[in-house]
Amino acid sequence: MAIAHAADDRKAEDIAILQVGDASYLADYFVIATGFTNVQVRAIARSIESTIETDHGRSPLRTEGADEGKWVIYDYGDVIAHIFQPREREYYDLEAFWGHVKRIEFIPTPPAGLGQ
């Protein structure tokens, strides 16, 4: 959830949390999020890395794609964070590939000022 909230803080869209542990040895959870530009994808990635380091004292074991900004993967061992631009997310389609696993509900924080 901390990864999802950190992504949400940088306006990531369509955040999905998949519980893949029963179906894979790769990780227990995947967190998948969309950013719409290279800059936004990198900002989401930095937010995740900073939040997890500060709040949980953990750094990713492996990082891929951060230089390009089309997609970034942070592997924390038990959780893998995937940040994609829309075209890359559609191409890899992780939700369809892992469609048989449990999806954990994530409710984004409403924008400030709404409902007041």
CSV table of N, CA, C and O in Angstrom, one decimal:
chain,number,residue,atom,x,y,z
A,1,MET,N,0.8,-1.2,0.0
A,1,MET,CA,0.0,0.0,0.0
A,1,MET,C,0.9,1.3,0.0
A,1,MET,O,0.5,2.3,-0.6
A,2,ALA,N,2.0,1.2,0.7
A,2,ALA,CA,2.9,2.4,0.7
A,2,ALA,C,3.4,2.7,-0.7
A,2,ALA,O,3.4,3.9,-1.0
A,3,ILE,N,3.7,1.7,-1.5
A,3,ILE,CA,4.1,2.0,-2.9
A,3,ILE,C,3.0,2.6,-3.7
A,3,ILE,O,3.2,3.6,-4.4
A,4,ALA,N,1.8,2.1,-3.5
A,4,ALA,CA,0.6,2.6,-4.2
A,4,ALA,C,0.3,4.1,-3.8
A,4,ALA,O,0.1,5.0,-4.7
A,5,HIS,N,0.4,4.4,-2.5
A,5,HIS,CA,0.2,5.8,-2.0
A,5,HIS,C,1.3,6.7,-2.6
A,5,HIS,O,1.0,7.8,-2.9
A,6,ALA,N,2.5,6.2,-2.6
A,6,ALA,CA,3.6,7.1,-3.1
A,6,ALA,C,3.4,7.4,-4.6
A,6,ALA,O,3.7,8.5,-5.0
A,7,ALA,N,2.9,6.4,-5.3
A,7,ALA,CA,2.6,6.6,-6.8
A,7,ALA,C,1.5,7.6,-6.9
A,7,ALA,O,1.5,8.5,-7.7
A,8,ASP,N,0.5,7.4,-6.1
A,8,ASP,CA,-0.7,8.3,-6.1
A,8,ASP,C,-0.3,9.8,-5.8
A,8,ASP,O,-0.9,10.7,-6.3
A,9,ASP,N,0.7,9.9,-4.9
A,9,ASP,CA,1.2,11.3,-4.6
A,9,ASP,C,1.7,12.0,-5.8
A,9,ASP,O,1.7,13.3,-5.8
A,10,ARG,N,2.1,11.3,-6.8
A,10,ARG,CA,2.6,11.9,-8.0
A,10,ARG,C,1.7,11.8,-9.2
A,10,ARG,O,2.0,11.8,-10.3
A,11,LYS,N,0.4,11.6,-8.8
A,11,LYS,CA,-0.7,11.6,-9.8
A,11,LYS,C,-0.7,10.4,-10.7
A,11,LYS,O,-1.1,10.5,-11.9
A,12,ALA,N,-0.1,9.3,-10.3
A,12,ALA,CA,-0.2,8.1,-11.1
A,12,ALA,C,-1.6,7.7,-11.3
A,12,ALA,O,-2.5,8.0,-10.4
A,13,GLU,N,-2.0,7.1,-12.4
A,13,GLU,CA,-3.3,6.7,-12.7
A,13,GLU,C,-3.4,5.2,-12.7
A,13,GLU,O,-2.4,4.5,-12.9
A,14,ASP,N,-4.6,4.7,-12.6
A,14,ASP,CA,-4.9,3.2,-12.7
A,14,ASP,C,-4.0,2.4,-11.9
A,14,ASP,O,-3.4,1.4,-12.5
A,15,ILE,N,-3.9,2.7,-10.6
A,15,ILE,CA,-3.0,1.9,-9.8
A,15,ILE,C,-3.6,0.6,-9.4
A,15,ILE,O,-4.8,0.5,-9.0
A,16,ALA,N,-2.9,-0.5,-9.7
A,16,ALA,CA,-3.4,-1.8,-9.4
A,16,ALA,C,-2.4,-2.5,-8.5
A,16,ALA,O,-1.2,-2.4,-8.6
A,17,ILE,N,-3.0,-3.3,-7.5
A,17,ILE,CA,-2.1,-4.1,-6.6
A,17,ILE,C,-2.6,-5.6,-6.8
A,17,ILE,O,-3.8,-5.9,-6.6
A,18,LEU,N,-1.7,-6.4,-7.3
A,18,LEU,CA,-1.9,-7.8,-7.6
A,18,LEU,C,-1.2,-8.7,-6.5
A,18,LEU,O,0.0,-8.5,-6.3
A,19,GLN,N,-1.9,-9.6,-5.9
A,19,GLN,CA,-1.3,-10.5,-5.0
A,19,GLN,C,-0.9,-11.8,-5.8
A,19,GLN,O,-1.7,-12.7,-6.0
A,20,VAL,N,0.4,-11.8,-6.1
A,20,VAL,CA,0.9,-12.8,-7.0
A,20,VAL,C,1.6,-13.9,-6.3
A,20,VAL,O,2.0,-14.9,-6.9
A,21,GLY,N,1.8,-13.8,-5.0
A,21,GLY,CA,2.6,-14.8,-4.2
A,21,GLY,C,2.2,-16.2,-4.4
A,21,GLY,O,3.0,-17.1,-4.3
A,22,ASP,N,0.9,-16.5,-4.5
A,22,ASP,CA,0.4,-17.9,-4.6
A,22,ASP,C,0.7,-18.5,-6.0
A,22,ASP,O,0.6,-19.7,-6.2
A,23,ALA,N,0.9,-17.6,-7.0
A,23,ALA,CA,1.1,-18.1,-8.3
A,23,ALA,C,2.5,-17.9,-8.9
A,23,ALA,O,2.8,-18.4,-10.0
A,24,SER,N,3.4,-17.3,-8.1
A,24,SER,CA,4.7,-17.0,-8.6
A,24,SER,C,5.7,-16.9,-7.4
A,24,SER,O,5.4,-16.5,-6.3
A,25,TYR,N,6.9,-17.3,-7.7
A,25,TYR,CA,8.0,-17.1,-6.8
A,25,TYR,C,8.7,-15.8,-6.9
A,25,TYR,O,9.6,-15.4,-6.1
A,26,LEU,N,8.3,-15.0,-7.9
A,26,LEU,CA,9.0,-13.7,-8.2
A,26,LEU,C,8.8,-12.7,-7.0
A,26,LEU,O,9.7,-12.0,-6.7
A,27,ALA,N,7.6,-12.6,-6.5
A,27,ALA,CA,7.2,-11.7,-5.5
A,27,ALA,C,5.9,-12.1,-4.8
A,27,ALA,O,5.2,-12.9,-5.4
A,28,ASP,N,5.5,-11.4,-3.8
A,28,ASP,CA,4.2,-11.6,-3.2
A,28,ASP,C,3.2,-10.7,-3.8
A,28,ASP,O,2.0,-11.0,-3.9
A,29,TYR,N,3.6,-9.4,-4.2
A,29,TYR,CA,2.7,-8.5,-4.8
A,29,TYR,C,3.4,-7.7,-5.9
A,29,TYR,O,4.6,-7.5,-5.9
A,30,PHE,N,2.6,-7.3,-6.9
A,30,PHE,CA,3.0,-6.4,-7.9
A,30,PHE,C,2.1,-5.1,-7.7
A,30,PHE,O,0.9,-5.2,-7.5
A,31,VAL,N,2.7,-4.0,-7.8
A,31,VAL,CA,2.0,-2.7,-7.8
A,31,VAL,C,2.3,-2.1,-9.2
A,31,VAL,O,3.4,-2.0,-9.6
A,32,ILE,N,1.2,-1.8,-9.9
A,32,ILE,CA,1.3,-1.4,-11.3
A,32,ILE,C,0.6,0.0,-11.4
A,32,ILE,O,-0.5,0.2,-10.8
A,33,ALA,N,1.3,1.0,-12.0
A,33,ALA,CA,0.8,2.3,-12.1
A,33,ALA,C,1.2,2.9,-13.5
A,33,ALA,O,2.1,2.5,-14.1
A,34,THR,N,0.4,3.9,-13.9
A,34,THR,CA,0.6,4.6,-15.1
A,34,THR,C,1.0,6.0,-14.9
A,34,THR,O,0.3,6.7,-14.1
A,35,GLY,N,2.0,6.5,-15.6
A,35,GLY,CA,2.4,7.9,-15.7
A,35,GLY,C,2.3,8.2,-17.2
A,35,GLY,O,2.5,7.3,-18.1
A,36,PHE,N,2.1,9.5,-17.6
A,36,PHE,CA,1.8,9.8,-18.9
A,36,PHE,C,3.0,10.4,-19.7
A,36,PHE,O,2.9,10.6,-20.9
A,37,THR,N,4.1,10.8,-19.0
A,37,THR,CA,5.2,11.3,-19.7
A,37,THR,C,6.5,10.7,-19.1
A,37,THR,O,6.4,10.1,-18.0
A,38,ASN,N,7.6,10.8,-19.7
A,38,ASN,CA,8.9,10.4,-19.1
A,38,ASN,C,9.1,11.0,-17.8
A,38,ASN,O,9.6,10.4,-16.8
A,39,VAL,N,8.9,12.3,-17.7
A,39,VAL,CA,9.1,13.1,-16.5
A,39,VAL,C,8.2,12.6,-15.4
A,39,VAL,O,8.6,12.4,-14.3
A,40,GLN,N,6.9,12.3,-15.7
A,40,GLN,CA,6.0,11.8,-14.7
A,40,GLN,C,6.4,10.4,-14.2
A,40,GLN,O,6.3,10.1,-13.0
A,41,VAL,N,6.7,9.5,-15.1
A,41,VAL,CA,7.1,8.2,-14.7
A,41,VAL,C,8.3,8.2,-13.8
A,41,VAL,O,8.4,7.6,-12.8
A,42,ARG,N,9.3,9.1,-14.1
A,42,ARG,CA,10.5,9.2,-13.3
A,42,ARG,C,10.1,9.8,-11.9
A,42,ARG,O,10.6,9.4,-10.9
A,43,ALA,N,9.2,10.8,-11.9
A,43,ALA,CA,8.8,11.4,-10.6
A,43,ALA,C,8.0,10.4,-9.8
A,43,ALA,O,8.2,10.3,-8.5
A,44,ILE,N,7.2,9.6,-10.4
A,44,ILE,CA,6.5,8.5,-9.6
A,44,ILE,C,7.5,7.5,-9.0
A,44,ILE,O,7.5,7.2,-7.8
A,45,ALA,N,8.5,7.1,-9.8
A,45,ALA,CA,9.5,6.2,-9.4
A,45,ALA,C,10.3,6.8,-8.2
A,45,ALA,O,10.6,6.2,-7.2
A,46,ARG,N,10.7,8.1,-8.3
A,46,ARG,CA,11.5,8.8,-7.2
A,46,ARG,C,10.6,8.8,-6.0
A,46,ARG,O,11.1,8.7,-4.9
A,47,SER,N,9.3,9.1,-6.1
A,47,SER,CA,8.4,9.2,-5.0
A,47,SER,C,8.4,7.8,-4.3
A,47,SER,O,8.4,7.7,-3.0
A,48,ILE,N,8.3,6.8,-5.0
A,48,ILE,CA,8.2,5.4,-4.5
A,48,ILE,C,9.5,5.1,-3.7
A,48,ILE,O,9.6,4.7,-2.6
A,49,GLU,N,10.6,5.3,-4.4
A,49,GLU,CA,12.0,5.0,-3.8
A,49,GLU,C,12.2,5.8,-2.6
A,49,GLU,O,12.6,5.3,-1.5
A,50,SER,N,11.9,7.1,-2.6
A,50,SER,CA,12.1,8.0,-1.4
A,50,SER,C,11.2,7.6,-0.2
A,50,SER,O,11.6,7.5,0.9
A,51,THR,N,9.9,7.3,-0.5
A,51,THR,CA,8.9,6.9,0.5
A,51,THR,C,9.3,5.6,1.2
A,51,THR,O,9.3,5.5,2.4
A,52,ILE,N,9.7,4.6,0.4
A,52,ILE,CA,10.0,3.3,0.9
A,52,ILE,C,11.3,3.4,1.7
A,52,ILE,O,11.5,2.7,2.8
A,53,GLU,N,12.3,4.2,1.2
A,53,GLU,CA,13.5,4.3,2.0
A,53,GLU,C,13.3,5.0,3.3
A,53,GLU,O,13.7,4.6,4.3
A,54,THR,N,12.5,6.1,3.2
A,54,THR,CA,12.3,6.9,4.5
A,54,THR,C,11.4,6.2,5.5
A,54,THR,O,11.7,6.2,6.7
A,55,ASP,N,10.3,5.7,5.0
A,55,ASP,CA,9.3,5.1,5.9
A,55,ASP,C,9.6,3.7,6.3
A,55,ASP,O,9.1,3.2,7.4
A,56,HIS,N,10.3,2.9,5.4
A,56,HIS,CA,10.5,1.5,5.7
A,56,HIS,C,12.0,1.1,5.7
A,56,HIS,O,12.3,-0.1,5.9
A,57,GLY,N,12.9,2.0,5.4
A,57,GLY,CA,14.3,1.7,5.5
A,57,GLY,C,14.8,0.7,4.4
A,57,GLY,O,15.7,0.0,4.7
A,58,ARG,N,14.1,0.7,3.3
A,58,ARG,CA,14.4,-0.3,2.3
A,58,ARG,C,14.7,0.4,1.0
A,58,ARG,O,14.0,1.3,0.6
A,59,SER,N,15.7,-0.1,0.3
A,59,SER,CA,16.0,0.3,-1.1
A,59,SER,C,15.7,-0.8,-2.0
A,59,SER,O,15.7,-2.0,-1.6
A,60,PRO,N,15.4,-0.5,-3.3
A,60,PRO,CA,15.1,-1.6,-4.3
A,60,PRO,C,16.4,-2.5,-4.4
A,60,PRO,O,17.5,-2.0,-4.4
A,61,LEU,N,16.1,-3.8,-4.6
A,61,LEU,CA,17.2,-4.8,-4.9
A,61,LEU,C,17.7,-4.6,-6.3
A,61,LEU,O,18.9,-4.7,-6.6
A,62,ARG,N,16.8,-4.3,-7.2
A,62,ARG,CA,17.1,-4.1,-8.6
A,62,ARG,C,16.2,-3.0,-9.1
A,62,ARG,O,15.0,-2.8,-8.7
A,63,THR,N,16.7,-2.2,-10.1
A,63,THR,CA,16.0,-1.1,-10.8
A,63,THR,C,16.2,-1.3,-12.3
A,63,THR,O,17.3,-1.5,-12.7
A,64,GLU,N,15.2,-1.1,-13.0
A,64,GLU,CA,15.3,-1.2,-14.5
A,64,GLU,C,14.5,0.0,-15.1
A,64,GLU,O,13.4,0.3,-14.6
A,65,GLY,N,15.0,0.6,-16.2
A,65,GLY,CA,14.2,1.5,-17.0
A,65,GLY,C,14.2,3.0,-16.5
A,65,GLY,O,13.6,3.8,-17.2
A,66,ALA,N,14.8,3.3,-15.4
A,66,ALA,CA,14.7,4.6,-14.9
A,66,ALA,C,15.3,5.7,-15.8
A,66,ALA,O,14.8,6.8,-15.8
A,67,ASP,N,16.3,5.4,-16.6
A,67,ASP,CA,16.9,6.4,-17.5
A,67,ASP,C,16.0,6.8,-18.6
A,67,ASP,O,15.9,7.9,-18.9
A,68,GLU,N,15.3,5.8,-19.2
A,68,GLU,CA,14.4,6.1,-20.3
A,68,GLU,C,13.1,6.8,-19.9
A,68,GLU,O,12.6,7.7,-20.6
A,69,GLY,N,12.5,6.3,-18.8
A,69,GLY,CA,11.2,6.9,-18.4
A,69,GLY,C,10.0,6.4,-19.0
A,69,GLY,O,8.9,6.9,-18.8
A,70,LYS,N,10.1,5.4,-19.9
A,70,LYS,CA,8.9,4.8,-20.5
A,70,LYS,C,8.3,3.8,-19.6
A,70,LYS,O,7.1,3.6,-19.5
A,71,TRP,N,9.2,3.1,-18.8
A,71,TRP,CA,8.7,2.2,-17.8
A,71,TRP,C,9.9,2.1,-16.8
A,71,TRP,O,11.0,2.2,-17.1
A,72,VAL,N,9.5,1.9,-15.5
A,72,VAL,CA,10.5,1.7,-14.4
A,72,VAL,C,10.0,0.5,-13.6
A,72,VAL,O,8.8,0.4,-13.3
A,73,ILE,N,10.9,-0.3,-13.3
A,73,ILE,CA,10.6,-1.5,-12.4
A,73,ILE,C,11.5,-1.4,-11.2
A,73,ILE,O,12.7,-1.2,-11.3
A,74,TYR,N,10.9,-1.4,-10.0
A,74,TYR,CA,11.7,-1.5,-8.7
A,74,TYR,C,11.3,-2.8,-8.1
A,74,TYR,O,10.2,-3.1,-7.8
A,75,ASP,N,12.4,-3.6,-7.9
A,75,ASP,CA,12.2,-4.9,-7.2
A,75,ASP,C,12.6,-4.8,-5.8
A,75,ASP,O,13.8,-4.6,-5.5
A,76,TYR,N,11.6,-4.9,-4.9
A,76,TYR,CA,11.9,-4.9,-3.5
A,76,TYR,C,11.9,-6.3,-2.9
A,76,TYR,O,11.9,-6.5,-1.6
A,77,GLY,N,12.0,-7.3,-3.7
A,77,GLY,CA,12.0,-8.7,-3.2
A,77,GLY,C,10.5,-9.2,-3.1
A,77,GLY,O,10.1,-10.0,-3.9
A,78,ASP,N,9.8,-8.8,-2.0
A,78,ASP,CA,8.5,-9.2,-1.8
A,78,ASP,C,7.4,-8.4,-2.6
A,78,ASP,O,6.3,-8.9,-2.8
A,79,VAL,N,7.8,-7.3,-3.1
A,79,VAL,CA,6.9,-6.4,-3.9
A,79,VAL,C,7.7,-5.9,-5.1
A,79,VAL,O,8.9,-5.4,-4.9
A,80,ILE,N,7.1,-5.9,-6.2
A,80,ILE,CA,7.7,-5.3,-7.4
A,80,ILE,C,6.8,-4.2,-7.9
A,80,ILE,O,5.6,-4.5,-8.1
A,81,ALA,N,7.4,-3.0,-8.0
A,81,ALA,CA,6.6,-1.9,-8.5
A,81,ALA,C,6.9,-1.7,-10.0
A,81,ALA,O,8.1,-1.7,-10.4
A,82,HIS,N,5.8,-1.6,-10.8
A,82,HIS,CA,5.9,-1.3,-12.2
A,82,HIS,C,5.3,0.0,-12.5
A,82,HIS,O,4.1,0.2,-12.3
A,83,ILE,N,6.0,0.9,-13.1
A,83,ILE,CA,5.5,2.2,-13.5
A,83,ILE,C,5.6,2.3,-15.0
A,83,ILE,O,6.7,2.2,-15.6
A,84,PHE,N,4.5,2.4,-15.7
A,84,PHE,CA,4.5,2.4,-17.2
A,84,PHE,C,3.9,3.6,-17.8
A,84,PHE,O,3.0,4.2,-17.2
A,85,GLN,N,4.3,4.0,-19.0
A,85,GLN,CA,3.5,4.9,-19.8
A,85,GLN,C,2.4,4.0,-20.4
A,85,GLN,O,2.5,2.8,-20.5
A,86,PRO,N,1.3,4.7,-20.9
A,86,PRO,CA,0.2,3.9,-21.4
A,86,PRO,C,0.5,2.8,-22.5
A,86,PRO,O,0.1,1.7,-22.4
A,87,ARG,N,1.3,3.2,-23.4
A,87,ARG,CA,1.7,2.3,-24.5
A,87,ARG,C,2.4,1.0,-24.0
A,87,ARG,O,2.1,-0.1,-24.4
A,88,GLU,N,3.3,1.2,-23.1
A,88,GLU,CA,4.1,0.2,-22.5
A,88,GLU,C,3.2,-0.7,-21.6
A,88,GLU,O,3.3,-1.9,-21.6
A,89,ARG,N,2.3,-0.1,-20.8
A,89,ARG,CA,1.4,-0.8,-20.0
A,89,ARG,C,0.5,-1.7,-20.8
A,89,ARG,O,0.3,-2.9,-20.5
A,90,GLU,N,0.0,-1.2,-21.9
A,90,GLU,CA,-0.8,-2.0,-22.8
A,90,GLU,C,0.0,-3.1,-23.4
A,90,GLU,O,-0.5,-4.3,-23.5
A,91,TYR,N,1.2,-2.9,-23.8
A,91,TYR,CA,2.0,-3.9,-24.5
A,91,TYR,C,2.3,-5.1,-23.5
A,91,TYR,O,2.1,-6.2,-23.9
A,92,TYR,N,2.7,-4.8,-22.3
A,92,TYR,CA,3.1,-5.8,-21.4
A,92,TYR,C,1.8,-6.5,-20.7
A,92,TYR,O,1.9,-7.6,-20.3
A,93,ASP,N,0.8,-5.7,-20.5
A,93,ASP,CA,-0.5,-6.2,-20.1
A,93,ASP,C,-0.4,-7.1,-18.9
A,93,ASP,O,-1.0,-8.3,-19.0
A,94,LEU,N,0.2,-6.7,-17.9
A,94,LEU,CA,0.5,-7.6,-16.7
A,94,LEU,C,-0.9,-8.0,-16.0
A,94,LEU,O,-1.0,-9.1,-15.5
A,95,GLU,N,-1.8,-7.1,-16.0
A,95,GLU,CA,-3.1,-7.5,-15.4
A,95,GLU,C,-3.8,-8.6,-16.1
A,95,GLU,O,-4.4,-9.5,-15.5
A,96,ALA,N,-3.7,-8.7,-17.4
A,96,ALA,CA,-4.3,-9.8,-18.2
A,96,ALA,C,-3.5,-11.1,-17.9
A,96,ALA,O,-4.0,-12.2,-17.7
A,97,PHE,N,-2.1,-11.0,-17.9
A,97,PHE,CA,-1.3,-12.1,-17.7
A,97,PHE,C,-1.5,-12.7,-16.3
A,97,PHE,O,-1.5,-13.9,-16.1
A,98,TRP,N,-1.7,-11.8,-15.3
A,98,TRP,CA,-1.9,-12.3,-13.9
A,98,TRP,C,-3.4,-12.2,-13.6
A,98,TRP,O,-3.7,-12.0,-12.4
A,99,GLY,N,-4.3,-12.3,-14.5
A,99,GLY,CA,-5.7,-12.1,-14.3
A,99,GLY,C,-6.3,-13.1,-13.3
A,99,GLY,O,-7.4,-12.8,-12.8
A,100,HIS,N,-5.6,-14.2,-13.1
A,100,HIS,CA,-6.2,-15.2,-12.2
A,100,HIS,C,-5.8,-15.0,-10.7
A,100,HIS,O,-6.3,-15.7,-9.8
A,101,VAL,N,-5.0,-14.0,-10.4
A,101,VAL,CA,-4.6,-13.7,-9.0
A,101,VAL,C,-5.5,-12.7,-8.4
A,101,VAL,O,-6.3,-11.9,-9.1
A,102,LYS,N,-5.5,-12.6,-7.1
A,102,LYS,CA,-6.3,-11.7,-6.3
A,102,LYS,C,-5.9,-10.2,-6.6
A,102,LYS,O,-4.7,-9.9,-6.5
A,103,ARG,N,-6.8,-9.3,-6.8
A,103,ARG,CA,-6.5,-7.9,-6.9
A,103,ARG,C,-6.9,-7.2,-5.6
A,103,ARG,O,-8.0,-7.4,-5.1
A,104,ILE,N,-6.0,-6.5,-5.1
A,104,ILE,CA,-6.2,-5.8,-3.8
A,104,ILE,C,-6.7,-4.4,-4.1
A,104,ILE,O,-6.2,-3.7,-5.0
A,105,GLU,N,-7.8,-4.0,-3.5
A,105,GLU,CA,-8.4,-2.7,-3.8
A,105,GLU,C,-7.5,-1.5,-3.3
A,105,GLU,O,-7.0,-1.6,-2.2
A,106,PHE,N,-7.3,-0.6,-4.2
A,106,PHE,CA,-6.6,0.7,-3.8
A,106,PHE,C,-7.5,1.8,-4.2
A,106,PHE,O,-8.0,2.0,-5.3
A,107,ILE,N,-7.8,2.7,-3.2
A,107,ILE,CA,-8.6,3.9,-3.4
A,107,ILE,C,-7.7,5.1,-3.4
A,107,ILE,O,-7.1,5.4,-2.3
A,108,PRO,N,-7.5,5.8,-4.5
A,108,PRO,CA,-6.7,6.9,-4.6
A,108,PRO,C,-7.2,8.1,-3.7
A,108,PRO,O,-8.4,8.1,-3.4
A,109,THR,N,-6.3,8.9,-3.2
A,109,THR,CA,-6.6,10.0,-2.4
A,109,THR,C,-7.3,11.1,-3.3
A,109,THR,O,-6.8,11.4,-4.4
A,110,PRO,N,-8.5,11.5,-2.9
A,110,PRO,CA,-9.2,12.5,-3.7
A,110,PRO,C,-8.4,13.8,-3.8
A,110,PRO,O,-7.7,14.2,-2.8
A,111,PRO,N,-8.5,14.5,-4.9
A,111,PRO,CA,-7.7,15.8,-5.0
A,111,PRO,C,-8.2,16.8,-4.0
A,111,PRO,O,-9.4,16.8,-3.6
A,112,ALA,N,-7.3,17.6,-3.5
A,112,ALA,CA,-7.7,18.6,-2.5
A,112,ALA,C,-8.8,19.5,-3.0
A,112,ALA,O,-8.8,19.9,-4.1
A,113,GLY,N,-9.7,19.8,-2.1
A,113,GLY,CA,-10.8,20.7,-2.4
A,113,GLY,C,-12.1,20.0,-2.9
A,113,GLY,O,-13.1,20.7,-3.0
A,114,LEU,N,-12.0,18.8,-3.3
A,114,LEU,CA,-13.2,18.1,-3.8
A,114,LEU,C,-14.1,17.7,-2.6
A,114,LEU,O,-13.6,17.2,-1.6
A,115,GLY,N,-15.3,17.9,-2.7
A,115,GLY,CA,-16.3,17.5,-1.7
A,115,GLY,C,-16.3,18.3,-0.4
A,115,GLY,O,-16.8,18.0,0.6
A,116,GLN,N,-15.7,19.5,-0.5
A,116,GLN,CA,-15.7,20.4,0.6
A,116,GLN,C,-16.6,21.6,0.4
A,116,GLN,O,-16.9,22.0,-0.6
